[in-house]
């Protein structure tokens, strides 16, 4: 969850580390710090709060040295303050460590270390690592890190420097991502690609239980049992500008505007000139996919909402019984998985801890797993039997937007593909769906340009709570709209199926609780209108999302936000845009930090 960056080379390390931390703020922003070896001594600097607090310290007193590690924190153990900020050190302040993950057995380890005379300064689990390495260190830095890893239970990515070994950084990972960047007379380490983009296009993804030693001229990798590993070098293929805002005030707004082109990209990649769907070398053969009789989708947060829409698509077009599970529940229950079942794991980052463990649960039951990921080299993508890349590009805004629509788009294409393999859909059926999908990006652009959304958000930005309702394909969008508002505007919001109003939620209706009603064209549109009338009869405020040309809805709603007319099964791709923008403009009007909402981080890589 936190951001890690490290550098060794011939530049001042503090400037390189600062650039990396700035690009990793979405991974955590409770506190930040750096440790640099300068003139043979460890120089430590850390501050609570946003990264600008550390920036001010560095401006006043720069850190000089060509080797260092940095960290931006999302707090797990210990409150977010300067004492708990990373890097952490040993008692002599000769060693520094930065850490992402959770040491599950840190309490018994800490007690044992204290009994042996170690003194701790922080409340974090990370400090245990510093003391374990300190105790194990003789003359081999790498071996001391290995011995510490052998005692630790849980997940981690870590980077160590030591003033007695000023020519190397030792890094390791288990269950938490860590990437090595390769340069000319300089090398890097980071927990995510954006930190490396300004410096190199050559990277190595560390595997679980691997340890690497970074020196200015080389990188060496070993396994826990001391076997040398030949690094597999990947080319990133992303411009450093990818991590810039391109003139937008926030990454989230930029990424909302990128959605039409992402849908175009998916279409161009996965749809042939003959209007057929081609996922390339998928890793699951057509014979197996053609006989799949049950699908279990497991995901978290926004990806779970996309999975719920996928259920409608897969059951309608492929006629396959589909269940959708929240990964954090799926991994701890005993799901009945048998026969020709396909498990689909959806994760933007490909590193979501619960979704990764859900994948492993499915594999332990000998189930085939298909991953939908935005990062083709992520842990989930590597461990799945097959992967479909989302091609959404780098998503930096903590509140996911473009990855969500990419997930829905891919699920729609997958439903078509499975429907064809099962003999349910004709070529004409598929061409009809794809023809409509091809028009969606231009319809999305029209929806984004709707200026009324901003004024509507400003009008209701002081509300203490919101309710969202929808039915069928857009019930999951009601959940997603509520989640977005909670994430970035800090307003309590709840999404409900419109048909469930009378079963409890209607008790909350009042003139103080705006209700966002998704009332687009569908065969159950009259049912939505009935729910809206029930809300109005109780003095409720209705913000309707309706299809262009529907003027009657204006009789029932105080505010109407329109989307272009489109087939119901693809309407979620349009409906979500006013929901995203409503949350965005509400957050901006309330003065919230849109890209760095409190208590959240982009990738949930710890349980």
Coordinates of C-alpha atoms in Angstrom, one line a residue:
X1 CA 0.0 0.0 0.0
X2 CA 2.9 2.4 0.8
X3 CA 5.3 3.8 -1.8
X4 CA 8.9 2.7 -1.8
X5 CA 11.7 4.2 -3.9
X6 CA 15.5 3.6 -3.8
X7 CA 18.5 4.9 -5.8
X8 CA 22.2 4.2 -6.2
X9 CA 24.3 6.0 -8.9
X10 CA 26.2 9.2 -9.5
X11 CA 23.5 11.7 -8.9
X12 CA 22.3 13.3 -5.6
X13 CA 20.0 10.7 -4.3
X14 CA 17.6 13.1 -2.6
X15 CA 16.4 14.6 -5.9
X16 CA 15.8 11.2 -7.5
X17 CA 14.0 9.9 -4.4
X18 CA 11.9 13.1 -4.3
X19 CA 10.8 12.6 -7.9
X20 CA 9.9 9.0 -7.2
X21 CA 7.9 9.8 -4.0
X22 CA 6.0 12.6 -5.8
X23 CA 4.9 10.0 -8.3
X24 CA 4.0 7.5 -5.7
X25 CA 1.8 9.7 -3.5
X26 CA -1.3 7.8 -4.5
X27 CA 0.0 4.8 -2.7
X28 CA 0.0 6.6 0.7
X29 CA 0.4 10.1 2.0
X30 CA 0.2 9.9 5.8
X31 CA 3.9 10.7 6.2
X32 CA 7.1 10.5 4.1
X33 CA 10.8 10.2 4.6
X34 CA 14.2 9.5 3.2
X35 CA 17.5 8.0 4.3
X36 CA 20.7 8.8 2.4
X37 CA 24.3 7.7 3.1
X38 CA 26.5 10.8 2.9
X39 CA 30.2 10.9 3.6
X40 CA 29.9 7.4 5.2
X41 CA 27.1 8.3 7.6
X42 CA 23.4 7.7 7.5
X43 CA 21.4 10.9 7.1
X44 CA 17.7 10.5 8.0
X45 CA 14.8 12.9 7.3
X46 CA 11.1 12.2 7.8
X47 CA 7.9 14.2 8.3
X48 CA 4.3 13.5 9.2
X49 CA 1.6 14.7 6.7
X50 CA 1.7 15.2 3.0
X51 CA 4.9 15.1 1.0
X52 CA 5.2 18.9 0.9
X53 CA 6.2 18.7 4.6
X54 CA 9.2 16.7 3.7
X55 CA 9.9 19.0 0.7
X56 CA 10.2 22.0 3.0
X57 CA 12.7 20.2 5.2
X58 CA 14.8 19.2 2.1
X59 CA 14.8 22.7 0.8
X60 CA 16.2 24.0 4.0
X61 CA 18.7 21.2 4.5
X62 CA 19.4 19.1 1.3
X63 CA 20.7 15.6 1.7
X64 CA 23.9 14.9 -0.1
X65 CA 24.8 11.4 -1.1
X66 CA 24.5 9.1 -4.1
X67 CA 22.6 6.2 -2.4
X68 CA 19.3 6.3 -0.6
X69 CA 15.8 5.0 0.0
X70 CA 12.5 6.8 0.4
X71 CA 9.0 6.1 1.5
X72 CA 5.5 7.6 1.5
X73 CA 3.2 5.9 4.0
X74 CA -0.3 4.6 4.3
X75 CA -0.6 3.8 8.0
X76 CA -1.3 0.2 9.1
X77 CA 0.5 -0.2 12.5
X78 CA 0.9 2.9 14.5
X79 CA -0.8 6.3 14.0
X80 CA 0.5 8.6 11.2
X81 CA 3.0 10.7 12.9
X82 CA 6.7 11.5 12.5
X83 CA 7.8 8.8 15.0
X84 CA 6.1 6.1 12.9
X85 CA 7.1 7.5 9.5
X86 CA 9.6 5.5 7.5
X87 CA 12.6 4.9 7.1
X88 CA 13.1 3.1 10.4
X89 CA 16.6 2.5 11.8
X90 CA 18.5 0.2 14.2
X91 CA 19.5 1.6 17.6
X92 CA 22.9 2.9 16.3
X93 CA 21.2 4.6 13.4
X94 CA 23.6 2.9 11.0
X95 CA 20.9 0.9 9.1
X96 CA 17.7 2.2 7.5
X97 CA 14.7 0.2 6.1
X98 CA 11.5 1.1 4.2
X99 CA 8.7 -1.4 4.1
X100 CA 5.3 -2.0 2.4
X101 CA 3.2 -4.8 3.8
X102 CA 2.3 -6.3 7.2
X103 CA 4.5 -8.4 9.5
X104 CA 1.9 -10.6 11.0
X105 CA 4.1 -12.0 13.8
X106 CA 5.7 -8.7 14.7
X107 CA 4.4 -8.7 18.3
X108 CA 6.1 -11.9 19.4
X109 CA 9.2 -10.9 17.4
X110 CA 9.3 -7.5 19.1
X111 CA 8.9 -9.0 22.6
X112 CA 11.8 -11.5 21.9
X113 CA 14.0 -8.6 20.6
X114 CA 13.1 -6.5 23.7
X115 CA 14.0 -9.3 26.0
X116 CA 17.4 -9.4 24.3
X117 CA 17.9 -5.7 25.0
X118 CA 16.6 -4.0 21.8
X119 CA 15.0 -0.6 22.3
X120 CA 12.2 0.4 19.9
X121 CA 11.3 4.0 19.0
X122 CA 8.0 3.5 17.0
X123 CA 4.7 1.6 17.1
X124 CA 5.2 0.1 13.7
X125 CA 5.7 -3.5 12.7
X126 CA 8.4 -2.3 10.3
X127 CA 11.0 -1.5 13.0
X128 CA 11.2 -5.2 13.8
X129 CA 12.9 -5.7 10.4
X130 CA 15.6 -3.1 11.3
X131 CA 16.4 -4.9 14.6
X132 CA 16.3 -8.4 13.1
X133 CA 18.9 -7.4 10.4
X134 CA 21.0 -5.5 13.0
X135 CA 21.1 -8.7 15.1
X136 CA 21.9 -11.0 12.2
X137 CA 24.5 -8.7 10.6
X138 CA 28.2 -9.9 10.7
X139 CA 30.0 -9.2 7.4
X140 CA 27.3 -10.2 4.8
X141 CA 24.6 -7.6 4.4
X142 CA 22.5 -9.8 2.0
X143 CA 22.7 -12.8 4.3
X144 CA 21.5 -10.7 7.3
X145 CA 18.4 -9.6 5.3
X146 CA 17.8 -13.2 4.3
X147 CA 18.0 -14.4 7.9
X148 CA 15.6 -11.7 8.9
X149 CA 13.1 -12.7 6.2
X150 CA 13.2 -16.3 7.4
X151 CA 11.8 -15.2 10.8
X152 CA 9.1 -12.9 9.4
X153 CA 5.5 -14.0 8.6
X154 CA 3.3 -11.9 6.4
X155 CA 3.7 -9.8 3.3
X156 CA 6.4 -7.3 2.6
X157 CA 8.5 -5.4 0.1
X158 CA 11.6 -3.9 1.8
X159 CA 14.7 -1.9 1.0
X160 CA 17.7 -1.6 3.3
X161 CA 20.8 0.6 3.3
X162 CA 23.7 0.5 5.8
X163 CA 26.5 3.0 6.3
X164 CA 29.0 0.1 6.6
X165 CA 28.0 -1.0 3.1
X166 CA 27.7 2.3 1.2
X167 CA 27.9 0.7 -2.2
X168 CA 24.7 -1.3 -2.2
X169 CA 20.9 -1.4 -1.5
X170 CA 19.5 -4.7 -0.5
X171 CA 15.8 -5.3 -1.4
X172 CA 13.4 -8.2 -1.0
X173 CA 9.8 -9.1 -1.5
X174 CA 7.1 -11.5 -0.4
X175 CA 3.5 -11.0 -1.5
X176 CA 4.0 -7.2 -2.1
X177 CA 5.2 -5.7 -5.4
X178 CA 8.7 -4.5 -5.9
X179 CA 10.3 -3.4 -9.2
X180 CA 14.0 -2.9 -10.0
X181 CA 14.9 -0.3 -12.6
X182 CA 18.1 -0.6 -14.6
X183 CA 20.1 2.4 -15.8
X184 CA 23.5 3.5 -17.0
X185 CA 25.8 3.6 -14.0
X186 CA 22.7 3.8 -11.8
X187 CA 20.0 1.5 -10.6
X188 CA 16.6 2.0 -9.0
X189 CA 14.0 0.2 -6.9
X190 CA 10.3 1.1 -6.5
X191 CA 7.0 -0.3 -5.5
X192 CA 5.3 0.9 -8.7
X193 CA 6.3 1.9 -12.3
X194 CA 5.5 5.6 -12.2
X195 CA 8.5 6.3 -9.9
X196 CA 10.8 4.9 -12.5
X197 CA 9.4 6.5 -15.6
X198 CA 11.6 9.6 -15.6
X199 CA 14.8 7.5 -15.3
X200 CA 14.6 4.2 -17.1
X201 CA 12.4 2.0 -19.4
X202 CA 14.2 -1.2 -18.4
X203 CA 12.7 -3.0 -15.3
X204 CA 12.8 -6.3 -13.5
X205 CA 9.8 -7.5 -11.5
X206 CA 11.0 -9.3 -8.4
X207 CA 9.3 -12.6 -7.6
X208 CA 8.2 -13.7 -4.1
X209 CA 11.1 -14.6 -1.8
X210 CA 13.7 -13.1 -4.0
X211 CA 16.4 -10.8 -2.7
X212 CA 18.3 -8.3 -4.9
X213 CA 21.5 -6.4 -4.3
X214 CA 21.6 -3.1 -6.2
X215 CA 25.0 -1.5 -7.0
X216 CA 25.9 1.3 -9.2
X217 CA 27.1 -1.0 -12.0
X218 CA 25.0 -4.1 -11.5
X219 CA 22.0 -5.8 -10.0
X220 CA 22.2 -9.4 -8.6
X221 CA 19.2 -11.4 -7.6
X222 CA 19.0 -14.5 -5.4
X223 CA 16.3 -16.8 -4.0
X224 CA 15.9 -17.5 -0.4
X225 CA 17.9 -20.7 -0.8
X226 CA 20.9 -18.8 -2.3
X227 CA 20.3 -19.7 -6.0
X228 CA 21.3 -17.0 -8.4
X229 CA 18.5 -15.7 -10.7
X230 CA 19.0 -14.3 -14.2
X231 CA 16.9 -11.2 -14.4
X232 CA 14.1 -11.1 -17.0
X233 CA 14.2 -7.5 -18.3
X234 CA 10.9 -5.8 -19.4
X235 CA 10.6 -2.6 -21.4
X236 CA 8.0 -0.3 -19.8
X237 CA 6.8 1.4 -23.0
X238 CA 5.3 4.4 -21.1
X239 CA 6.3 8.0 -21.5
X240 CA 7.2 10.0 -18.3
X241 CA 4.4 12.3 -19.3
X242 CA 1.9 9.5 -18.6
X243 CA 2.1 10.3 -14.9
X244 CA 1.4 14.1 -15.5
X245 CA -2.0 15.8 -15.3
X246 CA -1.8 17.2 -18.9
X247 CA -3.3 20.5 -17.8
X248 CA -6.2 19.0 -15.8
X249 CA -6.5 20.2 -12.2
X250 CA -6.7 16.6 -10.9
X251 CA -5.7 13.1 -12.2
X252 CA -9.2 11.9 -11.6
X253 CA -10.7 14.5 -14.0
X254 CA -8.0 13.6 -16.6
X255 CA -8.8 9.9 -16.2
X256 CA -12.5 10.5 -16.6
X257 CA -11.8 12.3 -19.9
X258 CA -9.6 9.4 -21.0
X259 CA -12.4 6.9 -20.9
X260 CA -13.7 7.2 -24.5
X261 CA -10.3 6.6 -26.0
X262 CA -9.7 3.6 -23.7
X263 CA -12.9 2.0 -25.0
X264 CA -11.7 2.7 -28.6
X265 CA -8.4 1.1 -27.7
X266 CA -10.0 -2.0 -26.3
X267 CA -12.2 -2.3 -29.4
X268 CA -9.2 -1.9 -31.8
X269 CA -7.2 -4.5 -29.9
X270 CA -9.8 -7.2 -29.3
X271 CA -12.2 -6.8 -32.3
X272 CA -11.0 -7.9 -35.7
X273 CA -11.9 -6.3 -39.1
X274 CA -14.3 -9.2 -39.6
X275 CA -16.2 -8.2 -36.4
X276 CA -15.0 -11.1 -34.4
X277 CA -13.5 -11.1 -30.9
X278 CA -9.9 -12.2 -30.6
X279 CA -8.1 -12.2 -27.2
X280 CA -5.0 -13.7 -28.7
X281 CA -3.1 -16.4 -26.9
X282 CA -5.4 -16.4 -23.9
X283 CA -4.0 -19.3 -22.0
X284 CA -7.4 -21.1 -21.8
X285 CA -8.4 -23.2 -24.9
X286 CA -11.7 -22.8 -26.6
X287 CA -12.7 -26.3 -25.8
X288 CA -12.6 -25.6 -22.1
X289 CA -14.2 -22.2 -22.4
X290 CA -17.0 -23.7 -24.5
X291 CA -18.0 -26.1 -21.8
X292 CA -17.8 -23.7 -18.8
X293 CA -21.0 -24.1 -16.9
X294 CA -20.4 -21.8 -14.0
X295 CA -18.4 -18.6 -13.4
X296 CA -17.3 -17.1 -10.1
X297 CA -16.1 -13.5 -10.3
X298 CA -14.1 -12.3 -7.3
X299 CA -12.9 -8.7 -6.9
X300 CA -12.9 -5.8 -4.5
X301 CA -14.4 -2.3 -4.5
X302 CA -14.9 -0.7 -7.9
X303 CA -13.8 -3.9 -9.6
X304 CA -16.5 -5.8 -7.7
X305 CA -19.1 -3.4 -9.1
X306 CA -17.8 -4.1 -12.6
X307 CA -18.1 -7.8 -11.8
X308 CA -21.7 -7.4 -10.9
X309 CA -22.4 -5.8 -14.3
X310 CA -20.4 -8.7 -15.8
X311 CA -22.8 -11.1 -14.2
X312 CA -25.7 -9.5 -16.1
X313 CA -23.7 -9.7 -19.4
X314 CA -22.5 -13.3 -19.0
X315 CA -25.9 -14.6 -18.0
X316 CA -27.7 -12.8 -20.8
X317 CA -25.3 -13.5 -23.6
X318 CA -23.4 -16.6 -22.7
X319 CA -26.2 -18.2 -20.6
X320 CA -23.7 -19.2 -17.9
X321 CA -24.6 -19.2 -14.2
X322 CA -22.5 -16.5 -12.7
X323 CA -21.8 -15.5 -9.1
X324 CA -19.9 -12.4 -7.9
X325 CA -18.0 -12.5 -4.6
X326 CA -16.1 -9.9 -2.6
X327 CA -12.6 -11.2 -2.5
X328 CA -12.1 -10.6 1.2
X329 CA -15.1 -12.9 1.9
X330 CA -14.3 -15.4 -0.9
X331 CA -10.8 -16.1 0.4
X332 CA -12.0 -17.0 3.9
X333 CA -15.0 -19.2 3.1
X334 CA -15.1 -22.6 1.7
X335 CA -16.6 -22.0 -1.8
X336 CA -18.0 -25.1 -3.6
X337 CA -15.9 -25.1 -6.8
X338 CA -16.2 -28.1 -9.0
X339 CA -16.7 -29.3 -12.5
X340 CA -16.3 -26.9 -15.4
X341 CA -16.1 -23.7 -13.2
X342 CA -14.1 -20.7 -14.3
X343 CA -13.0 -18.2 -11.6
X344 CA -12.4 -14.6 -12.8
X345 CA -10.2 -12.4 -10.7
X346 CA -10.6 -8.6 -11.5
X347 CA -8.0 -6.1 -10.3
X348 CA -6.8 -2.8 -11.7
X349 CA -3.4 -3.1 -10.2
X350 CA -3.1 -6.9 -10.3
X351 CA -1.7 -6.7 -6.7
X352 CA -4.9 -6.4 -4.7
X353 CA -4.1 -8.6 -1.7
X354 CA -7.5 -10.2 -1.1
X355 CA -8.1 -10.8 -4.8
X356 CA -4.7 -12.4 -5.1
X357 CA -5.5 -14.7 -2.2
X358 CA -8.9 -15.5 -3.7
X359 CA -7.0 -16.5 -6.9
X360 CA -4.8 -18.8 -4.8
X361 CA -7.9 -20.3 -3.1
X362 CA -9.4 -21.1 -6.4
X363 CA -6.1 -22.6 -7.7
X364 CA -5.9 -24.8 -4.5
X365 CA -9.2 -26.3 -5.5
X366 CA -7.8 -27.0 -9.0
X367 CA -10.0 -24.3 -10.7
X368 CA -8.9 -22.4 -13.8
X369 CA -8.5 -18.7 -13.2
X370 CA -8.9 -15.9 -15.7
X371 CA -7.5 -12.5 -14.6
X372 CA -8.7 -9.1 -15.8
X373 CA -5.8 -6.8 -15.0
X374 CA -4.4 -3.4 -16.0
X375 CA -0.9 -4.6 -15.3
X376 CA 0.1 -7.6 -17.4
X377 CA 3.2 -8.3 -15.2
X378 CA 1.4 -8.1 -11.9
X379 CA 1.2 -11.0 -9.4
X380 CA -2.4 -11.8 -10.2
X381 CA -1.7 -11.8 -14.0
X382 CA 1.4 -14.0 -13.5
X383 CA -0.4 -16.5 -11.3
X384 CA -3.6 -16.8 -13.3
X385 CA -4.0 -19.4 -16.0
X386 CA -5.0 -16.7 -18.4
X387 CA -5.1 -12.9 -18.5
X388 CA -7.0 -10.3 -20.5
X389 CA -5.2 -6.9 -20.2
X390 CA -7.5 -3.9 -19.6
X391 CA -5.3 -1.5 -21.6
X392 CA -6.5 1.4 -19.4
X393 CA -3.1 2.9 -19.1
X394 CA -1.6 4.2 -15.9
X395 CA -4.4 5.2 -13.4
X396 CA -3.1 7.5 -10.7
X397 CA -6.3 8.9 -9.2
X398 CA -7.1 6.9 -6.0
X399 CA -10.8 6.7 -7.0
X400 CA -10.8 4.4 -9.9
X401 CA -12.6 5.6 -13.0
X402 CA -11.1 4.5 -16.4
X403 CA -10.2 1.1 -15.1
X404 CA -13.9 0.5 -14.2
X405 CA -15.2 1.2 -17.7
X406 CA -12.3 -0.8 -19.2
X407 CA -13.4 -3.8 -17.0
X408 CA -17.0 -3.4 -18.1
X409 CA -15.9 -3.3 -21.7
X410 CA -13.7 -6.4 -21.4
X411 CA -16.5 -8.3 -19.6
X412 CA -18.9 -7.4 -22.4
X413 CA -16.4 -8.7 -25.0
X414 CA -15.8 -11.9 -22.9
X415 CA -19.6 -12.5 -22.7
X416 CA -19.8 -12.3 -26.5
X417 CA -16.8 -14.6 -26.9
X418 CA -18.2 -17.2 -24.6
X419 CA -21.7 -16.9 -26.1
X420 CA -20.2 -17.7 -29.5
X421 CA -18.2 -20.7 -28.2
X422 CA -21.3 -22.1 -26.5
X423 CA -23.3 -21.8 -29.8
X424 CA -25.8 -19.4 -28.2
X425 CA -25.0 -16.3 -30.2
X426 CA -25.0 -16.0 -34.0
X427 CA -22.5 -13.9 -35.9
X428 CA -25.4 -11.4 -36.5
X429 CA -25.9 -11.1 -32.7
X430 CA -22.2 -10.4 -32.1
X431 CA -22.0 -7.9 -35.0
X432 CA -25.0 -6.1 -33.5
X433 CA -23.4 -5.8 -30.1
X434 CA -20.0 -4.8 -31.4
X435 CA -21.6 -2.2 -33.7
X436 CA -23.2 -0.6 -30.7
X437 CA -20.0 -0.8 -28.6
X438 CA -18.1 0.9 -31.4
X439 CA -20.4 3.9 -31.0
X440 CA -20.1 4.1 -27.2
X441 CA -16.8 6.2 -27.1
X442 CA -18.4 9.1 -29.0
X443 CA -21.5 8.9 -26.8
X444 CA -19.3 9.0 -23.7
X445 CA -17.6 12.2 -25.0
X446 CA -21.0 13.8 -25.4
X447 CA -21.9 12.8 -21.8
X448 CA -18.6 14.2 -20.4
X449 CA -19.3 17.6 -22.0
X450 CA -22.6 18.0 -20.2
X451 CA -22.1 21.2 -18.2
X452 CA -25.1 20.8 -15.9
X453 CA -23.3 18.2 -13.7
X454 CA -21.1 20.7 -12.1
X455 CA -23.9 23.1 -11.1
X456 CA -25.9 20.1 -9.8
X457 CA -23.0 19.0 -7.7
X458 CA -22.5 22.5 -6.2
X459 CA -26.2 22.7 -5.4
X460 CA -26.2 19.6 -3.2
X461 CA -22.6 19.6 -2.0
X462 CA -23.6 20.5 1.6
X463 CA -25.9 17.4 1.9
X464 CA -25.1 15.2 4.8
X465 CA -26.0 12.0 3.0
X466 CA -27.0 10.7 -0.4
X467 CA -28.9 7.7 -1.7
X468 CA -28.4 6.0 -5.1
X469 CA -30.9 3.6 -6.7
X470 CA -30.9 1.6 -9.9
X471 CA -32.1 -1.6 -11.4
X472 CA -30.8 -4.4 -13.6
X473 CA -27.6 -3.4 -15.4
X474 CA -27.4 -0.1 -13.5
X475 CA -27.9 -1.3 -10.0
X476 CA -24.2 -1.9 -9.7
X477 CA -23.7 1.7 -10.9
X478 CA -25.8 2.8 -8.0
X479 CA -23.3 1.1 -5.7
X480 CA -20.4 2.7 -7.7
X481 CA -21.9 6.2 -7.6
X482 CA -22.3 5.9 -3.8
X483 CA -18.7 4.6 -3.4
X484 CA -17.2 7.5 -5.4
X485 CA -19.0 10.1 -3.3
X486 CA -17.8 8.4 -0.1
X487 CA -14.3 8.1 -1.4
X488 CA -13.6 11.6 -2.4
X489 CA -16.3 13.9 -1.0
X490 CA -16.5 12.3 2.4
X491 CA -20.4 12.2 2.3
X492 CA -22.2 9.1 3.5
X493 CA -23.9 7.5 0.6
X494 CA -25.6 4.1 0.0
X495 CA -26.6 2.4 -3.2
X496 CA -29.7 0.2 -3.4
X497 CA -31.7 -1.7 -5.9
X498 CA -34.7 0.5 -6.6
X499 CA -37.1 -2.3 -5.9
X500 CA -35.8 -2.6 -2.4
X501 CA -36.8 0.9 -1.3
X502 CA -39.9 -0.3 0.4
X503 CA -37.9 -2.9 2.3
X504 CA -36.2 -0.4 4.5
X505 CA -34.2 2.4 2.8
X506 CA -37.4 4.4 2.2
X507 CA -37.3 5.2 5.9
X508 CA -34.3 7.5 5.2
X509 CA -36.1 9.6 2.6
X510 CA -36.3 13.3 3.5
X511 CA -35.7 16.7 2.0
X512 CA -32.2 16.5 3.4
X513 CA -31.2 13.3 1.5
X514 CA -30.8 13.7 -2.2
X515 CA -31.6 10.5 -4.1
X516 CA -29.8 9.8 -7.4
X517 CA -32.1 7.7 -9.5
X518 CA -30.8 6.0 -12.6
X519 CA -33.8 6.1 -14.9
X520 CA -32.5 5.4 -18.3
X521 CA -34.5 3.6 -21.1
X522 CA -35.0 -0.1 -20.3
X523 CA -37.9 -2.5 -20.2
X524 CA -38.3 -1.8 -16.4
X525 CA -38.2 2.0 -16.8
X526 CA -41.8 2.2 -15.4
X527 CA -40.7 0.5 -12.2
X528 CA -38.0 3.2 -11.7
X529 CA -40.6 5.9 -12.2
X530 CA -42.8 4.3 -9.5
X531 CA -39.8 4.4 -7.1
X532 CA -39.2 8.0 -8.0
X533 CA -42.9 8.9 -7.2
X534 CA -42.6 7.1 -3.9
X535 CA -39.6 9.3 -3.1
X536 CA -41.3 12.5 -4.1
X537 CA -44.4 11.6 -2.1
X538 CA -42.2 11.7 1.0
X539 CA -40.6 15.1 0.1
X540 CA -37.5 13.5 -1.2
X541 CA -35.1 15.3 -3.6
X542 CA -34.6 13.4 -6.9
X543 CA -31.6 13.8 -9.1
X544 CA -32.4 11.6 -12.1
X545 CA -30.1 10.2 -14.7
X546 CA -32.2 9.7 -17.8
X547 CA -32.0 9.1 -21.5
X548 CA -32.0 12.1 -23.9
X549 CA -35.5 12.9 -25.2
X550 CA -37.2 11.8 -22.0
X551 CA -39.0 15.0 -20.9
X552 CA -41.6 13.4 -18.7
X553 CA -38.9 12.7 -16.1
X554 CA -38.7 16.4 -15.5
X555 CA -42.1 16.3 -13.8
X556 CA -40.8 14.0 -11.1
X557 CA -37.2 15.1 -10.6
X558 CA -35.7 18.4 -9.3
X559 CA -32.6 17.8 -11.4
X560 CA -32.1 15.7 -14.6
X561 CA -28.8 14.7 -16.0
X562 CA -29.0 13.1 -19.5
X563 CA -27.1 10.5 -21.3
X564 CA -27.5 9.6 -25.0
X565 CA -29.8 6.7 -26.0
X566 CA -27.9 3.4 -26.1
X567 CA -28.8 -0.3 -25.6
X568 CA -29.5 -1.1 -21.9
X569 CA -26.6 -3.6 -21.6
X570 CA -24.1 -0.9 -22.6
X571 CA -25.8 1.9 -20.7
X572 CA -23.6 1.5 -17.6
X573 CA -20.6 2.8 -19.6
X574 CA -22.5 6.1 -20.1
X575 CA -24.4 6.3 -16.8
X576 CA -21.2 6.0 -14.7
X577 CA -19.8 9.2 -16.2
X578 CA -22.3 11.6 -14.5
X579 CA -21.9 9.6 -11.4
X580 CA -18.1 10.1 -11.5
X581 CA -18.4 13.8 -12.3
X582 CA -21.1 14.3 -9.6
X583 CA -18.7 12.9 -7.0
X584 CA -15.7 14.9 -8.5
X585 CA -17.4 18.3 -8.6
X586 CA -19.0 17.7 -5.1
X587 CA -15.5 17.0 -3.7
X588 CA -14.0 20.0 -5.4
X589 CA -16.8 22.3 -4.1
X590 CA -16.3 20.9 -0.6
X591 CA -12.5 21.6 -0.8
X592 CA -11.5 17.9 -0.6
X593 CA -8.3 16.5 -1.9
X594 CA -9.7 14.6 -4.9
X595 CA -6.6 12.7 -5.9
X596 CA -5.5 11.9 -2.3
X597 CA -8.6 11.2 -0.3
X598 CA -8.0 10.8 3.4
X599 CA -7.3 7.3 4.7
X600 CA -7.2 5.8 1.2
X601 CA -4.4 4.6 -1.1
X602 CA -4.6 3.4 -4.7
X603 CA -3.6 -0.2 -4.4
X604 CA -4.7 -2.3 -1.4
X605 CA -1.7 -4.6 -1.2
X606 CA -2.2 -5.5 2.5
X607 CA -5.1 -7.3 4.2

